[in-house]
CSV table of C-alpha atoms in Angstrom, one decimal:
chain,number,residue,atom,x,y,z
A,25,UNK,CA,181.2,113.7,38.5
A,26,UNK,CA,179.4,110.4,38.4
A,27,UNK,CA,179.3,108.1,41.4
A,28,UNK,CA,181.3,105.4,39.6
A,29,UNK,CA,184.1,107.9,38.7
A,30,UNK,CA,184.1,109.3,42.3
A,31,UNK,CA,184.3,105.8,43.7
A,32,UNK,CA,187.3,104.8,41.6
A,33,UNK,CA,190.0,106.0,44.1
A,34,UNK,CA,188.3,104.4,47.1
A,35,UNK,CA,187.8,101.1,45.3
A,36,UNK,CA,191.4,101.1,44.0
A,37,UNK,CA,192.5,101.0,47.7
A,38,UNK,CA,191.6,97.3,48.1
A,39,UNK,CA,192.6,97.0,51.8
A,40,UNK,CA,190.6,100.1,52.8
A,41,UNK,CA,187.6,99.0,50.8
A,42,UNK,CA,187.6,95.5,52.3
A,43,UNK,CA,188.1,97.0,55.8
A,44,UNK,CA,185.3,99.5,55.3
A,45,UNK,CA,183.0,96.7,54.0
A,46,UNK,CA,183.7,94.5,57.0
A,47,UNK,CA,183.3,97.3,59.5
A,48,UNK,CA,179.9,98.2,58.2
A,49,UNK,CA,178.8,94.6,57.9
A,50,UNK,CA,179.7,94.2,61.6
A,51,UNK,CA,177.3,97.0,62.5
A,52,UNK,CA,174.6,95.5,60.3
A,53,UNK,CA,175.1,92.2,62.1
A,54,UNK,CA,174.7,93.9,65.5
A,55,UNK,CA,171.5,95.5,64.2
A,56,UNK,CA,170.1,92.0,63.3
A,57,UNK,CA,170.9,90.5,66.7
A,58,UNK,CA,169.3,93.5,68.5
A,59,UNK,CA,166.2,93.4,66.3
A,60,UNK,CA,165.8,89.7,66.8
A,61,UNK,CA,165.6,90.2,70.6
A,62,UNK,CA,162.3,92.0,70.2
A,63,UNK,CA,159.4,89.8,69.2
A,64,UNK,CA,157.4,92.9,68.3
A,65,UNK,CA,160.1,94.3,66.0
A,66,UNK,CA,158.0,94.1,62.8
A,67,UNK,CA,155.0,95.5,64.6
A,68,UNK,CA,157.2,98.5,65.7
A,69,UNK,CA,158.3,99.0,62.1
A,70,UNK,CA,154.7,98.9,60.8
A,71,UNK,CA,153.6,101.3,63.6
A,72,UNK,CA,156.4,103.8,62.8
A,73,UNK,CA,155.7,103.7,59.1
A,74,UNK,CA,152.0,104.4,59.7
A,75,UNK,CA,152.7,107.3,62.1
A,76,UNK,CA,155.0,108.9,59.6
A,77,UNK,CA,152.6,108.5,56.7
A,78,UNK,CA,149.8,110.0,58.9
A,79,UNK,CA,152.1,112.9,59.8
A,80,UNK,CA,152.9,113.5,56.2
A,81,UNK,CA,149.2,113.6,55.3
A,82,UNK,CA,148.6,116.4,57.8
A,83,UNK,CA,152.1,118.1,57.8
A,84,UNK,CA,150.9,121.7,57.7
A,85,UNK,CA,148.5,121.2,60.6
A,86,UNK,CA,151.1,119.5,62.8
A,87,UNK,CA,153.8,122.0,62.0
A,88,UNK,CA,151.5,124.8,63.1
A,89,UNK,CA,150.6,122.9,66.3
A,90,UNK,CA,154.2,122.4,67.0
A,91,UNK,CA,155.0,126.1,66.5
A,92,UNK,CA,152.1,127.2,68.9
A,93,UNK,CA,153.3,124.8,71.6
A,94,UNK,CA,157.0,125.6,71.2
A,95,UNK,CA,156.3,129.4,71.4
A,96,UNK,CA,154.1,128.8,74.5
A,97,UNK,CA,157.1,127.1,76.1
A,98,UNK,CA,159.2,130.2,75.4
A,99,UNK,CA,161.0,129.2,72.2
A,100,UNK,CA,161.3,131.4,69.1
A,101,UNK,CA,160.3,129.5,65.9
A,102,UNK,CA,161.8,130.5,62.5
A,103,UNK,CA,160.8,129.2,59.1
A,104,UNK,CA,163.3,128.7,56.3
A,105,UNK,CA,162.3,127.8,52.8
A,106,UNK,CA,165.8,126.8,51.7
A,107,UNK,CA,169.4,126.4,52.9
A,108,UNK,CA,170.2,130.1,52.2
A,109,UNK,CA,167.4,131.2,54.4
A,110,UNK,CA,168.4,128.8,57.2
A,111,UNK,CA,172.0,130.1,57.1
A,112,UNK,CA,170.9,133.7,57.0
A,113,UNK,CA,168.7,133.1,60.1
A,114,UNK,CA,171.4,131.4,62.1
A,115,UNK,CA,174.1,133.9,61.2
A,116,UNK,CA,171.7,136.8,61.9
A,117,UNK,CA,171.1,135.4,65.4
A,118,UNK,CA,174.8,135.1,66.1
A,119,UNK,CA,175.7,138.5,64.6
A,120,UNK,CA,173.0,140.3,66.6
A,121,UNK,CA,174.6,139.0,69.8
A,122,UNK,CA,178.2,139.5,68.8
A,123,UNK,CA,179.0,135.8,69.1
A,124,UNK,CA,182.3,134.5,67.6
A,125,UNK,CA,182.6,131.0,68.9
A,126,UNK,CA,180.0,128.2,68.3
A,127,UNK,CA,179.9,124.6,69.4
A,128,UNK,CA,177.8,122.3,67.2
A,129,UNK,CA,176.5,118.8,67.8
A,130,UNK,CA,176.0,116.4,64.9
A,131,UNK,CA,173.5,117.8,62.4
A,132,UNK,CA,173.2,116.5,58.9
A,133,UNK,CA,170.8,119.4,58.2
A,134,UNK,CA,173.5,122.0,58.9
A,135,UNK,CA,175.8,119.9,56.6
A,136,UNK,CA,173.1,119.9,54.0
A,137,UNK,CA,172.8,123.7,54.3
A,138,UNK,CA,176.5,124.3,54.2
A,139,UNK,CA,176.3,126.2,57.5
A,140,UNK,CA,180.0,125.7,58.6
A,141,UNK,CA,181.6,127.2,55.5
A,142,UNK,CA,179.2,130.2,55.7
A,143,UNK,CA,179.9,131.0,59.4
A,144,UNK,CA,183.7,130.4,58.9
A,145,UNK,CA,183.6,132.8,55.9
A,146,UNK,CA,182.2,135.4,58.3
A,147,UNK,CA,185.1,134.9,60.7
A,148,UNK,CA,183.3,132.7,63.3
A,149,UNK,CA,185.0,129.7,64.9
A,150,UNK,CA,182.7,126.6,64.6
A,151,UNK,CA,183.6,123.4,66.4
A,152,UNK,CA,181.9,120.1,65.6
A,153,UNK,CA,181.7,118.4,69.0
A,154,UNK,CA,180.7,114.9,67.9
A,155,UNK,CA,184.0,113.0,67.9
A,156,UNK,CA,183.6,111.5,64.4
A,157,UNK,CA,182.5,114.9,62.9
A,158,UNK,CA,185.4,116.7,64.7
A,159,UNK,CA,187.8,114.2,63.1
A,160,UNK,CA,186.5,114.9,59.6
A,161,UNK,CA,186.4,118.6,60.3
A,162,UNK,CA,190.1,118.5,61.3
A,163,UNK,CA,190.8,116.6,58.1
A,164,UNK,CA,188.9,119.2,56.1
A,165,UNK,CA,186.5,116.6,54.9
A,166,UNK,CA,182.7,116.0,54.9
A,167,UNK,CA,181.2,113.1,56.9
A,168,UNK,CA,181.1,109.9,54.9
A,169,UNK,CA,178.2,108.4,56.9
A,170,UNK,CA,175.3,110.1,58.7
A,171,UNK,CA,175.8,108.1,62.0
A,172,UNK,CA,179.5,107.3,61.9
A,173,UNK,CA,181.0,110.3,60.1
A,174,UNK,CA,184.6,109.1,60.2
A,175,UNK,CA,183.9,105.4,59.4
A,176,UNK,CA,186.3,105.7,56.4
A,177,UNK,CA,189.2,106.7,58.7
A,178,UNK,CA,191.5,104.1,60.3
A,179,UNK,CA,192.7,104.6,63.9
A,180,UNK,CA,196.3,104.9,62.7
A,181,UNK,CA,195.2,107.9,60.7
A,182,UNK,CA,193.4,109.4,63.7
A,183,UNK,CA,196.6,108.9,65.7
A,184,UNK,CA,198.6,110.8,63.1
A,185,UNK,CA,196.0,113.5,62.9
A,186,UNK,CA,195.9,114.0,66.7
A,187,UNK,CA,199.7,114.1,66.8
A,188,UNK,CA,199.7,116.8,64.2
A,189,UNK,CA,196.8,118.9,65.6
A,190,UNK,CA,196.9,118.1,69.4
A,191,UNK,CA,200.5,117.1,70.0
A,192,UNK,CA,199.7,113.5,71.2
A,193,UNK,CA,202.4,110.9,71.1
A,194,UNK,CA,203.6,110.1,67.6
A,195,UNK,CA,202.5,106.7,66.4
A,196,UNK,CA,200.0,106.1,69.2
A,197,UNK,CA,196.9,104.1,68.2
A,198,UNK,CA,195.6,103.5,71.8
A,199,UNK,CA,191.9,104.3,71.6
A,200,UNK,CA,191.5,105.3,75.3
A,201,UNK,CA,194.5,107.7,75.0
A,202,UNK,CA,193.3,109.3,71.8
A,203,UNK,CA,189.7,109.7,73.1
A,204,UNK,CA,191.1,111.2,76.3
A,205,UNK,CA,193.1,113.8,74.3
A,206,UNK,CA,190.0,114.6,72.2
A,207,UNK,CA,187.8,115.0,75.3
A,208,UNK,CA,190.3,117.5,76.9
A,209,UNK,CA,190.5,119.6,73.8
A,210,UNK,CA,186.7,119.6,73.1
A,211,UNK,CA,186.0,120.4,76.8
A,212,UNK,CA,187.9,123.7,76.4
A,213,UNK,CA,185.9,124.4,73.3
A,214,UNK,CA,182.6,123.8,75.2
A,215,UNK,CA,183.7,126.2,77.9
A,216,UNK,CA,184.7,128.9,75.4
A,217,UNK,CA,181.6,128.6,73.2
A,218,UNK,CA,179.0,131.3,73.5
A,219,UNK,CA,176.3,129.6,71.4
A,220,UNK,CA,175.3,126.0,70.9
A,221,UNK,CA,173.8,124.6,67.7
A,222,UNK,CA,172.1,121.2,67.6
A,223,UNK,CA,170.0,119.1,65.2
A,224,UNK,CA,166.7,117.6,66.1
A,225,UNK,CA,165.9,113.8,65.9
A,226,UNK,CA,162.2,114.1,66.8
A,227,UNK,CA,159.9,117.0,67.4
A,228,UNK,CA,156.5,116.5,69.1
A,229,UNK,CA,153.6,118.6,67.8
A,230,UNK,CA,151.5,117.9,70.9
A,231,UNK,CA,154.1,119.4,73.3
A,232,UNK,CA,156.2,121.7,71.3
A,233,UNK,CA,159.3,119.9,72.6
A,234,UNK,CA,162.0,118.0,70.8
A,235,UNK,CA,164.5,115.2,71.3
A,236,UNK,CA,168.2,115.0,70.4
A,237,UNK,CA,169.9,111.6,70.5
A,238,UNK,CA,173.6,111.2,71.0
A,239,UNK,CA,176.0,108.7,72.4
A,240,UNK,CA,178.6,111.2,73.6
A,241,UNK,CA,176.5,113.8,75.5
A,242,UNK,CA,178.0,116.5,73.4
A,243,UNK,CA,174.6,118.0,72.5
A,244,UNK,CA,173.7,118.4,76.1
A,245,UNK,CA,176.9,120.3,76.9
A,246,UNK,CA,176.6,122.4,73.8
A,247,UNK,CA,173.0,123.3,74.6
A,248,UNK,CA,173.4,123.7,78.3
A,249,UNK,CA,176.6,125.8,78.8
A,250,UNK,CA,176.0,128.7,76.4
A,251,UNK,CA,173.1,131.1,76.8
A,252,UNK,CA,172.0,130.7,73.2
A,253,UNK,CA,170.7,127.4,71.8
A,254,UNK,CA,169.8,127.1,68.1
A,255,UNK,CA,168.1,123.9,67.0
A,256,UNK,CA,168.0,123.3,63.2
A,257,UNK,CA,165.2,120.9,62.2
A,258,UNK,CA,164.0,119.5,58.9
A,259,UNK,CA,160.2,119.6,58.8
A,260,UNK,CA,160.1,115.8,58.3
A,261,UNK,CA,161.3,115.3,61.9
A,262,UNK,CA,157.8,115.9,63.2
A,263,UNK,CA,155.7,113.3,65.0
A,264,UNK,CA,152.2,114.0,66.3
A,265,UNK,CA,152.2,112.8,70.0
A,266,UNK,CA,154.5,112.1,72.9
A,267,UNK,CA,153.0,108.6,72.9
A,268,UNK,CA,154.6,108.0,69.4
A,269,UNK,CA,158.1,108.8,70.6
A,270,UNK,CA,158.8,105.5,72.3
A,271,UNK,CA,158.2,103.6,69.0
A,272,UNK,CA,160.9,105.6,67.2
A,273,UNK,CA,163.4,105.6,70.1
A,274,UNK,CA,163.2,101.8,70.2
A,275,UNK,CA,163.8,101.6,66.5
A,276,UNK,CA,166.5,104.3,66.0
A,277,UNK,CA,169.5,103.0,68.0
A,278,UNK,CA,168.8,99.4,67.2
A,279,UNK,CA,168.8,100.1,63.5
A,280,UNK,CA,171.7,102.5,63.6
A,281,UNK,CA,174.4,100.8,65.7
A,282,UNK,CA,172.8,97.7,67.1
A,283,UNK,CA,172.3,99.1,70.7
A,284,UNK,CA,169.0,99.1,72.6
A,285,UNK,CA,168.9,102.9,72.9
A,286,UNK,CA,171.2,105.9,72.4
A,287,UNK,CA,173.2,106.8,75.6
A,288,UNK,CA,171.6,110.2,75.7
A,289,UNK,CA,168.0,111.0,74.6
A,290,UNK,CA,167.7,114.6,75.7
A,291,UNK,CA,164.4,116.3,75.8
A,292,UNK,CA,164.2,120.1,75.3
A,293,UNK,CA,161.0,122.0,76.3
A,294,UNK,CA,161.6,125.7,75.9
A,295,UNK,CA,164.8,127.6,76.8
A,296,UNK,CA,166.8,127.0,80.0
A,297,UNK,CA,166.3,129.7,82.7
A,298,UNK,CA,167.9,132.9,81.6
A,299,UNK,CA,168.7,131.5,78.1
A,300,UNK,CA,167.3,131.6,74.6
A,301,UNK,CA,166.0,128.8,72.4
A,302,UNK,CA,165.5,129.3,68.7
A,303,UNK,CA,164.1,126.5,66.5
A,304,UNK,CA,164.7,126.9,62.7
A,305,UNK,CA,162.2,124.8,60.7
A,306,UNK,CA,163.7,124.0,57.3
A,307,UNK,CA,162.0,122.9,54.1
A,308,UNK,CA,164.8,122.9,51.5
A,309,UNK,CA,163.0,120.7,49.0
A,310,UNK,CA,161.0,118.6,51.4
A,311,UNK,CA,157.6,120.0,50.4
A,312,UNK,CA,158.5,119.0,46.8
A,313,UNK,CA,159.0,115.4,47.9
A,314,UNK,CA,155.8,115.6,50.0
A,315,UNK,CA,153.9,116.4,46.8
A,316,UNK,CA,155.4,113.5,45.0
A,317,UNK,CA,153.2,110.5,45.7
A,318,UNK,CA,155.8,108.0,44.5
A,319,UNK,CA,158.7,109.4,46.6
A,320,UNK,CA,156.7,110.8,49.6
A,321,UNK,CA,157.6,108.0,51.9
A,322,UNK,CA,161.3,108.9,51.7
A,323,UNK,CA,160.4,111.6,54.2
A,324,UNK,CA,159.7,108.8,56.7
A,325,UNK,CA,163.5,108.6,57.1
A,326,UNK,CA,164.8,108.9,60.7
A,327,UNK,CA,168.4,109.0,59.6
A,328,UNK,CA,169.6,105.8,61.3
A,329,UNK,CA,171.9,104.8,58.5
A,330,UNK,CA,170.8,101.2,58.4
A,331,UNK,CA,170.3,101.3,54.6
A,332,UNK,CA,174.0,102.4,54.3
A,333,UNK,CA,175.3,99.7,56.6
A,334,UNK,CA,173.7,96.9,54.5
A,335,UNK,CA,174.1,98.4,51.0
A,336,UNK,CA,176.7,96.4,49.1
A,337,UNK,CA,177.4,99.4,46.8
A,338,UNK,CA,177.9,101.8,49.7
A,339,UNK,CA,180.0,99.4,51.7
A,340,UNK,CA,182.4,98.9,48.8
A,341,UNK,CA,182.5,102.4,47.4
A,342,UNK,CA,182.5,104.6,50.5
A,343,UNK,CA,180.3,107.6,51.4
A,344,UNK,CA,182.3,110.3,49.7
A,345,UNK,CA,181.7,108.7,46.3
A,346,UNK,CA,178.0,109.9,46.4
A,347,UNK,CA,179.1,113.6,46.7
A,348,UNK,CA,176.1,114.5,48.9
A,349,UNK,CA,175.5,115.0,52.6
A,350,UNK,CA,173.3,111.9,53.0
A,351,UNK,CA,174.9,109.1,50.9
A,352,UNK,CA,173.7,105.5,50.3
A,353,UNK,CA,170.3,104.3,49.2
A,354,UNK,CA,168.2,107.1,51.0
A,355,UNK,CA,170.5,109.8,49.6
A,356,UNK,CA,170.2,108.3,46.1
A,357,UNK,CA,166.4,108.8,46.4
A,358,UNK,CA,166.5,112.3,48.0
A,359,UNK,CA,169.1,114.2,45.9
A,360,UNK,CA,167.8,113.7,42.4
A,361,UNK,CA,164.6,115.4,43.5
A,362,UNK,CA,166.6,118.5,44.2
A,363,UNK,CA,168.8,118.5,41.1
A,364,UNK,CA,168.1,115.7,38.6
A,365,UNK,CA,171.0,116.5,36.3
A,366,UNK,CA,173.6,116.9,39.0
A,367,UNK,CA,172.7,113.6,40.8
A,368,UNK,CA,171.6,111.5,37.8
A,369,UNK,CA,174.1,108.7,38.5
A,370,UNK,CA,173.0,108.0,42.1
A,371,UNK,CA,169.9,105.8,41.3
A,372,UNK,CA,172.3,103.6,39.3
A,373,UNK,CA,174.5,103.1,42.4
A,374,UNK,CA,172.3,100.2,43.4
A,375,UNK,CA,172.1,96.5,42.7
A,376,UNK,CA,168.3,96.5,43.5
A,377,UNK,CA,169.0,93.7,45.9
A,378,UNK,CA,166.3,95.1,48.2
A,379,UNK,CA,168.4,94.8,51.4
A,380,UNK,CA,167.9,98.5,52.2
A,381,UNK,CA,164.1,98.1,52.1
A,382,UNK,CA,164.3,95.0,54.4
A,383,UNK,CA,166.2,96.8,57.2
A,384,UNK,CA,164.6,100.2,57.0
A,385,UNK,CA,162.9,100.8,60.4
A,386,UNK,CA,160.1,102.9,58.9
A,387,UNK,CA,159.6,100.6,55.9
A,388,UNK,CA,160.6,103.0,53.1
A,389,UNK,CA,160.5,100.9,49.8
A,390,UNK,CA,163.9,102.2,48.9
A,391,UNK,CA,164.8,99.9,46.0
A,392,UNK,CA,161.4,100.5,44.4
A,393,UNK,CA,161.9,104.2,44.7
A,394,UNK,CA,165.4,103.9,43.1
A,395,UNK,CA,163.9,101.9,40.2
A,396,UNK,CA,161.2,104.6,39.8
A,397,UNK,CA,163.9,107.2,39.6
A,398,UNK,CA,165.7,105.3,36.8
A,399,UNK,CA,162.5,105.3,34.8
A,400,UNK,CA,162.0,109.0,35.5
A,401,UNK,CA,165.5,109.8,34.4
A,402,UNK,CA,165.2,107.8,31.2
A,403,UNK,CA,161.8,109.5,30.3
A,404,UNK,CA,163.4,112.9,31.0
A,405,UNK,CA,166.4,111.9,28.8
A,406,UNK,CA,168.7,112.8,31.6
A,407,UNK,CA,170.2,109.3,31.6
A,408,UNK,CA,173.2,109.2,29.1
A,409,UNK,CA,172.2,108.2,25.5
A,410,UNK,CA,174.4,105.1,25.4
A,411,UNK,CA,172.7,103.7,28.6
A,412,UNK,CA,169.2,104.4,27.2
A,413,UNK,CA,170.2,102.7,24.0
A,414,UNK,CA,171.6,99.7,25.9
A,415,UNK,CA,168.4,99.4,28.0
A,416,UNK,CA,166.3,99.6,24.9
A,417,UNK,CA,168.2,96.7,23.3
A,418,UNK,CA,168.0,94.6,26.5
A,419,UNK,CA,164.3,95.4,26.7
A,420,UNK,CA,163.8,94.2,23.2
A,421,UNK,CA,165.7,91.0,23.9
A,422,UNK,CA,163.8,90.3,27.1
A,423,UNK,CA,160.4,90.8,25.4
A,424,UNK,CA,161.2,88.0,22.8
A,425,UNK,CA,161.9,84.6,24.3
A,426,UNK,CA,163.5,83.2,21.1
A,427,UNK,CA,165.9,86.2,21.0
A,428,UNK,CA,166.7,85.8,24.7
A,429,UNK,CA,167.6,82.1,24.2
A,430,UNK,CA,169.7,83.0,21.2
A,431,UNK,CA,171.4,85.8,23.2
A,432,UNK,CA,172.1,83.4,26.0
A,433,UNK,CA,173.8,80.9,23.6
A,434,UNK,CA,175.9,83.6,22.0
A,435,UNK,CA,176.9,85.0,25.5
A,436,UNK,CA,178.0,81.6,26.8
A,437,UNK,CA,180.0,81.0,23.6
A,438,UNK,CA,181.6,84.4,24.0
A,439,UNK,CA,182.4,83.8,27.7
A,440,UNK,CA,184.2,80.5,26.8
A,441,UNK,CA,186.1,81.5,23.7
A,442,UNK,CA,186.5,85.2,23.3
A,443,UNK,CA,190.0,86.6,24.2
A,444,UNK,CA,190.3,88.2,27.7
A,445,UNK,CA,191.4,91.6,26.3
A,446,UNK,CA,188.0,91.9,24.5
A,447,UNK,CA,186.2,92.3,27.9
A,448,UNK,CA,189.0,93.7,30.1
A,449,UNK,CA,190.3,96.7,28.3
A,450,UNK,CA,190.5,100.5,28.8
A,451,UNK,CA,187.3,101.1,26.9
A,452,UNK,CA,185.2,99.0,29.3
A,453,UNK,CA,185.3,100.6,32.8
A,454,UNK,CA,182.9,97.9,34.0
A,455,UNK,CA,185.6,95.3,33.7
A,456,UNK,CA,188.2,97.3,35.6
A,457,UNK,CA,187.0,96.0,39.0
A,458,UNK,CA,184.9,92.9,38.1
A,459,UNK,CA,185.4,89.4,36.8
A,460,UNK,CA,182.8,87.7,34.6
A,461,UNK,CA,181.5,84.4,36.0
A,462,UNK,CA,182.4,81.2,34.2
A,463,UNK,CA,179.8,80.2,31.6
A,464,UNK,CA,177.2,77.8,33.1
A,465,UNK,CA,177.2,74.2,31.7
A,466,UNK,CA,173.4,74.2,31.6
A,467,UNK,CA,170.9,77.1,31.3
A,468,UNK,CA,168.3,77.5,34.0
A,469,UNK,CA,165.6,76.8,31.5
A,470,UNK,CA,167.2,73.4,30.6
A,471,UNK,CA,167.6,72.5,34.3
A,472,UNK,CA,164.0,73.5,34.9
A,473,UNK,CA,162.8,71.4,31.9
A,474,UNK,CA,164.8,68.4,33.1
A,475,UNK,CA,163.3,68.8,36.6
A,476,UNK,CA,166.7,68.9,38.4
A,477,UNK,CA,167.1,70.5,41.8
A,478,UNK,CA,164.6,71.6,44.5
A,479,UNK,CA,162.1,72.6,41.8
A,480,UNK,CA,161.7,69.1,40.6
A,481,UNK,CA,161.1,67.8,44.2
A,482,UNK,CA,158.4,70.4,44.6
A,483,UNK,CA,156.9,69.6,41.2
A,484,UNK,CA,157.0,65.9,41.9
A,485,UNK,CA,155.3,66.6,45.2
A,486,UNK,CA,152.6,68.5,43.6
A,487,UNK,CA,152.1,65.8,41.0
A,488,UNK,CA,151.9,63.2,43.7
A,489,UNK,CA,149.4,65.2,45.7
A,490,UNK,CA,147.3,65.8,42.6
A,491,UNK,CA,147.4,62.1,41.8
A,492,UNK,CA,146.1,61.4,45.3
A,493,UNK,CA,143.4,64.0,44.9
A,494,UNK,CA,142.4,62.4,41.6
């Protein structure tokens, strides 16, 4: 299903779409205020980008260094080529120890690998302990956002869900009361869990340790109470030195939720006394991206979600419309690399406004990469024929100024005089949710030629300066 088709239901709910849009823009605004408080913000972004690019250039070397140091600390390191191998390793560890209950902190990698359905199909109980992830798990949904998994759910709906599942008071929307009920229920799950699974935010090659960032402390409980801790880590989470970590911790929370730092930044160096620590390093298509010079920098991503919070398409269409674990601009770059045919519509879910590139803390040129994907899809003839034909026509018009001017005149005439049904009908899905702008009284070219507006003042200024010089 294409992104546009999948988004139709969300977009049709006008109140939810507007509320979703405002909620995410509020987070984006918090990010801006937080970033502006740091004079060195742009220097941090540049530093983080360079560290990630350097790591990518020596990925194999740093991965082996991380493995050596992690093993020296007492951890067991596993290597998984794909999602199936990752799931087989995790299930094998649990099966060998006869474990039936697992508590899991937020991990987009385990979502990407489909770990929960696999373990549940084997009869294990898996509880997502991040509040947002637990809410979507209870609703039998996938996260719609990588940092705020339940951002698409209103608190009235959470109240109804908790009343049904936990027996809270019907109709309650009191946030403190609902969070308290969730805390009590999840605490019993933590105490009953016999294995904890976490993700990894940053792994340090120099030390063999890794860091997990949360705002709820659920990863700490999940990793500390059970004897077995399994950490699932994409190979791109690597950084070379401990000295690099501070750069990324300062960028992550500010970019994600507009807060100076996550409430918990937990460091793990080997297993706890008497416990086991297993680290599963997962490739699952990342090496393929690493080999692609044009898309390699997408591996810089630290999963802050800033590109989603600012993206006008994501904010108005919701995360589920992308049909992938990591939605938004970064997901639209990552997933076509795995299956071009299945995800061919994602690079078109973009207005190329460039806002994602502007806010990315590691300076991934997202909108350029999305444009590159469109070219690749056209060349591979994966883009539908009618879109390729339309782009060919537009390209021909844009290459001929006289034809462009003629097309503009015809377009303005049509905007003024053609009957409304000709544009807004069942055969034109574009018009179902959009209104064409009124035809301009003057073209930009005419205004430019007449010297009207700021351009004229600037041109006048240049002329005057040139006269002085003369």
